[in-house]
Coordinates of C-alpha atoms in Angstrom, one line a residue:
Q1058 CA 2.8 -8.6 -17.4
V1059 CA 3.0 -7.5 -13.8
Q1060 CA 0.1 -8.4 -11.6
L1061 CA -0.6 -7.2 -8.0
Q1062 CA -3.1 -8.8 -5.7
E1063 CA -4.2 -7.4 -2.3
S1064 CA -5.2 -9.7 0.5
G1065 CA -6.3 -9.2 4.0
P1066 CA -9.4 -8.8 6.3
G1067 CA -12.4 -7.0 5.0
L1068 CA -13.8 -6.0 8.4
L1069 CA -12.1 -4.7 11.5
K1070 CA -13.2 -3.1 14.7
P1071 CA -12.0 0.3 15.9
S1072 CA -8.6 0.2 17.6
Q1073 CA -7.5 -3.0 15.8
T1074 CA -4.5 -3.2 13.4
L1075 CA -5.0 -3.6 9.7
I1076 CA -2.5 -5.8 7.9
L1077 CA -2.7 -6.1 4.1
T1078 CA -0.4 -8.0 1.8
C1079 CA 0.3 -7.3 -1.9
T1080 CA 1.5 -10.3 -3.8
V1081 CA 3.4 -9.5 -7.0
S1082 CA 3.8 -11.7 -10.0
G1083 CA 5.5 -11.1 -13.3
G1084 CA 8.2 -8.9 -11.7
S1085 CA 10.4 -8.7 -8.7
I1086 CA 9.9 -6.1 -6.0
T1087 CA 13.7 -5.9 -5.8
T1088 CA 14.2 -4.8 -9.4
S1089 CA 16.0 -1.5 -9.5
G1090 CA 14.0 1.4 -10.7
Y1091 CA 10.6 0.5 -9.4
D1092 CA 8.8 1.6 -6.2
W1093 CA 5.9 -0.2 -4.6
I1094 CA 3.0 1.9 -3.3
W1095 CA 0.0 1.6 -1.0
I1096 CA -2.9 4.0 -1.7
R1097 CA -6.5 4.1 -0.6
Q1098 CA -9.8 5.7 -1.5
P1099 CA -12.4 6.3 1.2
P1100 CA -16.1 6.1 0.0
G1101 CA -17.0 9.2 -1.9
K1102 CA -13.5 10.7 -1.6
G1103 CA -10.3 11.0 -3.7
M1104 CA -7.3 8.8 -3.6
E1105 CA -5.0 9.1 -0.6
W1106 CA -1.3 8.1 -1.0
M1107 CA -0.2 6.2 2.1
G1108 CA 3.4 5.3 1.5
V1109 CA 6.1 3.6 -0.5
I1110 CA 8.6 0.8 -0.2
R1111 CA 11.4 1.1 -2.7
Y1112 CA 13.2 -1.6 -4.6
D1113 CA 16.0 -1.3 -2.0
G1114 CA 13.7 -1.6 1.0
N1115 CA 13.7 2.0 2.0
T1116 CA 10.3 3.5 2.9
N1117 CA 8.5 6.8 3.1
Y1118 CA 5.1 7.6 4.5
S1119 CA 2.4 10.2 4.2
P1120 CA 2.9 12.6 7.1
S1121 CA -0.7 12.4 8.1
L1122 CA -0.5 8.6 8.5
K1123 CA 3.2 8.2 9.4
S1124 CA 2.6 7.6 13.1
R1125 CA 0.3 4.6 12.4
T1126 CA 1.7 3.2 9.2
S1127 CA 4.4 0.7 8.4
I1128 CA 5.3 -1.0 5.1
S1129 CA 7.5 -4.0 5.0
R1130 CA 8.3 -6.7 2.5
D1131 CA 9.2 -10.4 2.1
T1132 CA 11.5 -10.7 -0.8
S1133 CA 11.4 -14.5 -0.7
R1134 CA 7.7 -14.4 -1.3
N1135 CA 7.8 -11.3 -3.5
H1136 CA 5.2 -9.5 -1.6
F1137 CA 5.0 -6.3 0.5
S1138 CA 2.7 -5.5 3.3
L1139 CA 0.9 -2.5 4.9
Q1140 CA 0.3 -2.3 8.6
L1141 CA -2.0 0.4 9.9
T1142 CA -2.6 0.6 13.7
S1143 CA -5.4 1.9 15.8
V1144 CA -7.9 2.0 12.9
T1145 CA -11.1 4.1 13.1
P1146 CA -14.2 4.2 10.9
E1147 CA -12.3 7.0 9.0
D1148 CA -9.9 4.3 7.7
T1149 CA -12.8 2.6 5.8
A1150 CA -11.6 2.6 2.2
V1151 CA -10.7 0.6 -0.8
Y1152 CA -7.0 -0.1 -0.4
Y1153 CA -4.8 -0.6 -3.4
C1154 CA -1.2 -1.6 -4.0
A1155 CA 0.5 -0.4 -7.1
R1156 CA 3.9 -0.1 -8.8
H1157 CA 5.6 3.1 -9.7
K1158 CA 8.2 3.2 -12.4
G1159 CA 11.1 5.4 -11.2
Y1160 CA 11.4 7.3 -8.0
C1161 CA 8.2 8.0 -6.2
P1162 CA 8.6 11.4 -4.5
T1163 CA 8.4 11.4 -0.7
T1164 CA 5.3 13.7 -1.1
G1165 CA 3.5 10.9 -2.9
C1166 CA 2.8 9.7 -6.4
F1167 CA -0.3 8.7 -8.3
D1168 CA 1.1 7.9 -11.8
M1169 CA 1.5 4.2 -11.2
D1170 CA 1.8 1.8 -14.2
Y1171 CA 0.3 -1.3 -12.5
W1172 CA -2.4 -1.5 -9.9
G1173 CA -4.0 -4.2 -7.9
K1174 CA -7.8 -4.5 -8.1
G1175 CA -8.2 -3.1 -4.6
T1176 CA -9.7 -4.5 -1.5
L1177 CA -12.5 -3.0 0.6
V1178 CA -11.7 -2.6 4.3
T1179 CA -14.5 -1.6 6.6
V1180 CA -13.9 -0.4 10.1
S1181 CA -17.0 -0.7 12.3
S1182 CA -18.0 -1.7 15.7

């Protein structure tokens, strides 16, 4: 059973950098055929796909967030991380990490087979 767990700060001030980590157990992030996703849901709004890091380390990002987003990984710890710079209150959301079986299109994907529980990030002065 694959499990994903998000961790990171719950509260940031505007202009700060958000860093979240997704720790994976029950499966390796380097296993061929699986992509690893960051996705978020602002209060009262729908899911927003943020980006993907593939089993081979390649990444793709949502065009609307690309200038502020970076996804990296630590294969020795079997985790991957999201960095979002220059946050504003509009970045307040529940952030999820998830696994996608097969290739996640560069335009985004929402049909993940495993999800973390999500972590609420609030941006406020």
